[in-house]
Short mmCIF file of C-alpha atoms in Angstrom, two decimals:
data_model
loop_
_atom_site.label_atom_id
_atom_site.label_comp_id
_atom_site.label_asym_id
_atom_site.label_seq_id
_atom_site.Cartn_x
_atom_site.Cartn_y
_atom_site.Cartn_z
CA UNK A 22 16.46 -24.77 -7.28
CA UNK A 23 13.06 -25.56 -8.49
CA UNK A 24 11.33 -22.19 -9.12
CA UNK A 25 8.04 -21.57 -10.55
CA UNK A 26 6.81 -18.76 -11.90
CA UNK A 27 3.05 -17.75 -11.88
CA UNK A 28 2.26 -16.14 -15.30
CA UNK A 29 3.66 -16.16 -19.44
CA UNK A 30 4.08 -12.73 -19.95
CA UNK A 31 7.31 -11.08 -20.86
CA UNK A 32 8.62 -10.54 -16.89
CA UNK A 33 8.28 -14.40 -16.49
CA UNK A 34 9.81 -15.40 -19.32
CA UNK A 35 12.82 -13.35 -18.56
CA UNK A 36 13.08 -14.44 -15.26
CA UNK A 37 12.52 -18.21 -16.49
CA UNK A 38 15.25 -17.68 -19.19
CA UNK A 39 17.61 -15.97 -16.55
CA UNK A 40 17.61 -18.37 -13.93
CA UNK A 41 17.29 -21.72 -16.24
CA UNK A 42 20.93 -19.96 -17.87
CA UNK A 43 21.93 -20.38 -14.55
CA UNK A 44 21.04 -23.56 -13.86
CA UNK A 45 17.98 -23.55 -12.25
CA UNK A 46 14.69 -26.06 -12.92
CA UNK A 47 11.93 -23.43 -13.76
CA UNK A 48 8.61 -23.88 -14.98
CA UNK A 49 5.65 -21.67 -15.91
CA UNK A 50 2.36 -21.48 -14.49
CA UNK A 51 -0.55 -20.93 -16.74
CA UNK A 52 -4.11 -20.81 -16.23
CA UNK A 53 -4.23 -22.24 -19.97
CA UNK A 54 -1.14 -24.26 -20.25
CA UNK A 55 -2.58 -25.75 -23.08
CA UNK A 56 -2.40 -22.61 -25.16
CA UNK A 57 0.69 -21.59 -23.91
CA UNK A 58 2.95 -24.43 -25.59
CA UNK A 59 5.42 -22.36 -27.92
CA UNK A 60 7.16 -20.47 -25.52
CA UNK A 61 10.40 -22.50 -25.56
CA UNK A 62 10.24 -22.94 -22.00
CA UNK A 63 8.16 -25.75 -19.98
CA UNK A 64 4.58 -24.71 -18.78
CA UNK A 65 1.61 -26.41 -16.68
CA UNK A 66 -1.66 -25.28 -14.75
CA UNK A 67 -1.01 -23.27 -11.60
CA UNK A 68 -1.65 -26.31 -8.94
CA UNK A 69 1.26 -28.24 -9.97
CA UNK A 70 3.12 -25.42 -10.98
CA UNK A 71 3.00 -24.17 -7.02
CA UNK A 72 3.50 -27.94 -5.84
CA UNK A 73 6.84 -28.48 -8.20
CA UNK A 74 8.20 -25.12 -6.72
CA UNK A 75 10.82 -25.03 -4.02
CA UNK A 76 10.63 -21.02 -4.73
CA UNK A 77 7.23 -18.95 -6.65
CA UNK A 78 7.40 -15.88 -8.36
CA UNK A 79 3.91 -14.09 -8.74
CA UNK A 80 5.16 -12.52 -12.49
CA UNK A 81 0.78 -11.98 -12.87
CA UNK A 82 -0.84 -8.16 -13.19
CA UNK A 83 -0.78 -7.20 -9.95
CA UNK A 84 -4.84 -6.33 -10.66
CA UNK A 85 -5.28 -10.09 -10.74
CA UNK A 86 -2.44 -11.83 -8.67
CA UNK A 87 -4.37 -12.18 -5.29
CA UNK A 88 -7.63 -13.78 -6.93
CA UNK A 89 -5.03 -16.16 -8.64
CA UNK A 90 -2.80 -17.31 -6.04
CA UNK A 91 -6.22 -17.67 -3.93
CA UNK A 92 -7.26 -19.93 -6.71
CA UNK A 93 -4.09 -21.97 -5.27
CA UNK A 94 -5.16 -21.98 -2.21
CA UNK A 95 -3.04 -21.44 1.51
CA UNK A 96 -2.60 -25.19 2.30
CA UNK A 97 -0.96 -25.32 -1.57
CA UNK A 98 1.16 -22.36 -0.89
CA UNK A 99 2.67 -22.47 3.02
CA UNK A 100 6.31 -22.40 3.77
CA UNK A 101 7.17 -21.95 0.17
CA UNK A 102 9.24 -18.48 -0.73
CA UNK A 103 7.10 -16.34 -2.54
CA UNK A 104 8.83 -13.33 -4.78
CA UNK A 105 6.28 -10.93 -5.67
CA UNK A 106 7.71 -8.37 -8.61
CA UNK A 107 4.08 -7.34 -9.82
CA UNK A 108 2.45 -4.09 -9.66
CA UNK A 109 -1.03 -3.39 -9.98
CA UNK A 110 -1.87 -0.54 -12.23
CA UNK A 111 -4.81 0.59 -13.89
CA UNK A 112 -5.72 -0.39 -17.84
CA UNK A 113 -4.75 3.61 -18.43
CA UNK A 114 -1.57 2.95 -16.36
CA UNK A 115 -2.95 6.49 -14.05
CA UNK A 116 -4.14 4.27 -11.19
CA UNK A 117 -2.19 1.79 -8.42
CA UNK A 118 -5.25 -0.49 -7.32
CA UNK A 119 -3.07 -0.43 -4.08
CA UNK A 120 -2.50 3.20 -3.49
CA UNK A 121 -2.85 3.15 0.44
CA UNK A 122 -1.11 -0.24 0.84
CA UNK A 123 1.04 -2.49 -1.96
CA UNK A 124 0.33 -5.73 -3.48
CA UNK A 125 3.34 -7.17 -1.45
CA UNK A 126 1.81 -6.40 1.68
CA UNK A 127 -1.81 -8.08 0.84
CA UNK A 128 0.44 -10.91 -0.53
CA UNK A 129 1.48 -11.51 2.76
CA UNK A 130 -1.36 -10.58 4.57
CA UNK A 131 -3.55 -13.23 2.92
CA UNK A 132 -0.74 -16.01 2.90
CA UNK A 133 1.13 -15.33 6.80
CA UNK A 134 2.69 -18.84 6.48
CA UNK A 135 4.33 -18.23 2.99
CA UNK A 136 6.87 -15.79 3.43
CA UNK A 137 6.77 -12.72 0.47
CA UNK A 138 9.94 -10.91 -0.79
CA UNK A 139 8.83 -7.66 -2.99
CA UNK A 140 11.89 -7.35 -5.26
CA UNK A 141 12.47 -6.23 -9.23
CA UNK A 142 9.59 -4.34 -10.02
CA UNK A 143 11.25 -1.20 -10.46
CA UNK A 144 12.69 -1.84 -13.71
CA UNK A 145 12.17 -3.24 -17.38
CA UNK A 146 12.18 -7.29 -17.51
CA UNK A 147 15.23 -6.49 -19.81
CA UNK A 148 16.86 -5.28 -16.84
CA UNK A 149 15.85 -7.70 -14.43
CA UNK A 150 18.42 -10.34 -16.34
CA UNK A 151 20.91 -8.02 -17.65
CA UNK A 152 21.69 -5.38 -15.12
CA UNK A 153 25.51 -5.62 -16.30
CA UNK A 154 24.36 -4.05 -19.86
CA UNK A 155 23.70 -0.87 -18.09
CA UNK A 156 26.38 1.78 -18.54
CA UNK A 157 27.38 1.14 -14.74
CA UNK A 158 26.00 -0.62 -11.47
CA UNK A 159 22.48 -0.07 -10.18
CA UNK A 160 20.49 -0.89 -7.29
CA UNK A 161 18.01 -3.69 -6.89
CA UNK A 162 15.20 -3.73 -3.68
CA UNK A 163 14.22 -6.14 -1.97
CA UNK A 164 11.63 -6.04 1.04
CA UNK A 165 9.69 -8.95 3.47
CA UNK A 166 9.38 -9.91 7.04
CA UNK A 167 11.61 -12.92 6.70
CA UNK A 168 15.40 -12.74 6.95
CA UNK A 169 16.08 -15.84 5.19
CA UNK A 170 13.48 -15.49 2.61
CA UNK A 171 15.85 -12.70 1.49
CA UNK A 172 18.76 -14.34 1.66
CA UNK A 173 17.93 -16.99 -0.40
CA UNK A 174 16.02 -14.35 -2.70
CA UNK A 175 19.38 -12.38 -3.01
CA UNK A 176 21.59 -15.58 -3.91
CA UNK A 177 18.98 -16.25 -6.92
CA UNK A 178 19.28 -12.39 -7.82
CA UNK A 179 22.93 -13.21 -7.84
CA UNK A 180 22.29 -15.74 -10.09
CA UNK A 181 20.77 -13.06 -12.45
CA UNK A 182 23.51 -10.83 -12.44
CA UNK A 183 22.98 -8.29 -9.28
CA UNK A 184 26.22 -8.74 -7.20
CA UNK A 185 25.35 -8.26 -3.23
CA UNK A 186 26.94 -4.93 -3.77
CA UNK A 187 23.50 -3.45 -5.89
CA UNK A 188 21.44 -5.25 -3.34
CA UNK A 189 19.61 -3.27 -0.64
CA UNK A 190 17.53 -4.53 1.66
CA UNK A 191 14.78 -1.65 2.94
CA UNK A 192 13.35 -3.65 5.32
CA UNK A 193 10.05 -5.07 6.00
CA UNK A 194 7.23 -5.78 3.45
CA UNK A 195 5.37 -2.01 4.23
CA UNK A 196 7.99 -0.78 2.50
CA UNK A 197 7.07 -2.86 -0.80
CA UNK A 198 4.69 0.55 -0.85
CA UNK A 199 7.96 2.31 -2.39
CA UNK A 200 8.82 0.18 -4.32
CA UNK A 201 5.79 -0.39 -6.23
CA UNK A 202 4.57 3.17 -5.91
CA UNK A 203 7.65 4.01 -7.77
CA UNK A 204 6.17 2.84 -10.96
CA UNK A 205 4.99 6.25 -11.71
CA UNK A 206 8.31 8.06 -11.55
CA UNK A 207 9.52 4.79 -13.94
CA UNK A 208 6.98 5.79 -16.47
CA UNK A 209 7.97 9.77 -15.98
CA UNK A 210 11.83 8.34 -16.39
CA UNK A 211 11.21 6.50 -19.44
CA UNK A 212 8.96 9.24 -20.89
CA UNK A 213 12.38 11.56 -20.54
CA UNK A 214 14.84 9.09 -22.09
CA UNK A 215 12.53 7.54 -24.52
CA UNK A 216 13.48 4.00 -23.20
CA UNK A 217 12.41 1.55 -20.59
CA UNK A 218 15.88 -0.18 -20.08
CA UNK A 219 17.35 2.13 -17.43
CA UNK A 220 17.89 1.23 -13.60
CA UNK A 221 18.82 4.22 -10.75
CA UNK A 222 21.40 3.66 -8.71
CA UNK A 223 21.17 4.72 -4.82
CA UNK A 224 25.04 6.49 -4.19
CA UNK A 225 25.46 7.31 -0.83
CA UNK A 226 27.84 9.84 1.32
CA UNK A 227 31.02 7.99 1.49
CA UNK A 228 31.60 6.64 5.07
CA UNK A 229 33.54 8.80 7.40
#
């Protein structure tokens, strides 16, 4: 697939590396393309980023990512998958700027024809592409209002390593709330273990 992913920093070149290993045409979306040329990987201005993309990933601080894919515009943006993994978090990391609501949500309230997955921002990038050098399976989210959105959004998570099996699918985009919100028991986790590659894993009663 053609995937395009809004932003440079370390989550979207992960992702970009991931999915090009797999075989996927990705290209990053820079506001400043031209300073972004020694990434290894190809980059352009947002606008054409968003119109070579079958699939968009908003990889952007969440602080910023709704001014920026308004900068896009709707028109630019409709039908097209949209998989949001930011979080917006204050400069001191001790504020959400979405506390009563989630970026995932406003995502989708701003943009109703482009349907919004909320998916891998409860890890380390370094997870998001190697969840099989974890010392076991874990569990990846994933949350929207579209059924096939997901679907397609769990074949390319596939692609990146996360059998169905450490999929789960909680249901609509309110609860991208949880999944963002968690970012303060990440911080608290990593704090304990005195690393950011981790992942939890969601074991439930076995079935009766």
């Amino acid at each position: 697939m053609r995937i395009g992913l809004l932003g440079t920093g370390n989550v979207a070149r992960a992702l970009a590396h991931g999915w090009k290993g797999a075989g996927h045409d990705v290209l990053l979306g820079s506001r400043r393309p031209e300073e972004r040329t020694d990434l290894g990987l190809p980059v352009a201005g947002l606008d054409d980023t968003a119109a070579h993309a079958e699939v968009l990933v908003n990889a952007t601080p969440g602080t910023v990512s709704l001014e920026l894919l308004r900068s896009i515009g709707a028109p630019a943006l409709a039908g097209t998958l949209l998989i949001d993994v930011g979080v917006g978090l204050s400069d001191d990391y001790t504020r959400l700027s979405h506390p009563n609501s989630s970026l995932g949500e406003q995502i989708q309230e701003a943009f109703p024809l482009t349907p919004v997955v909320k998916t891998l921002c409860t890890m380390d990038s370094t997870v998001m592409v190697a969840p099989n050098d974890l010392d076991g399976p874990s569990t990846v989210f994933l949350s929207g209002d579209d059924a096939e959105a997901k679907r397609t959004t769990g074949r390319l998570l596939t692609d990146l390593g996360w059998p169905p099996s450490s999929q789960l699918d909680i249901g609509g985009i309110t609860t991208a709330r949880g999944q963002e919100h968690f970012a303060f028991l990440f911080m608290g986790i990593a704090g304990g273990l005195g690393t950011h590659v981790f992942n939890i894993d969601v074991v439930a009663r076995p079935a009766v």
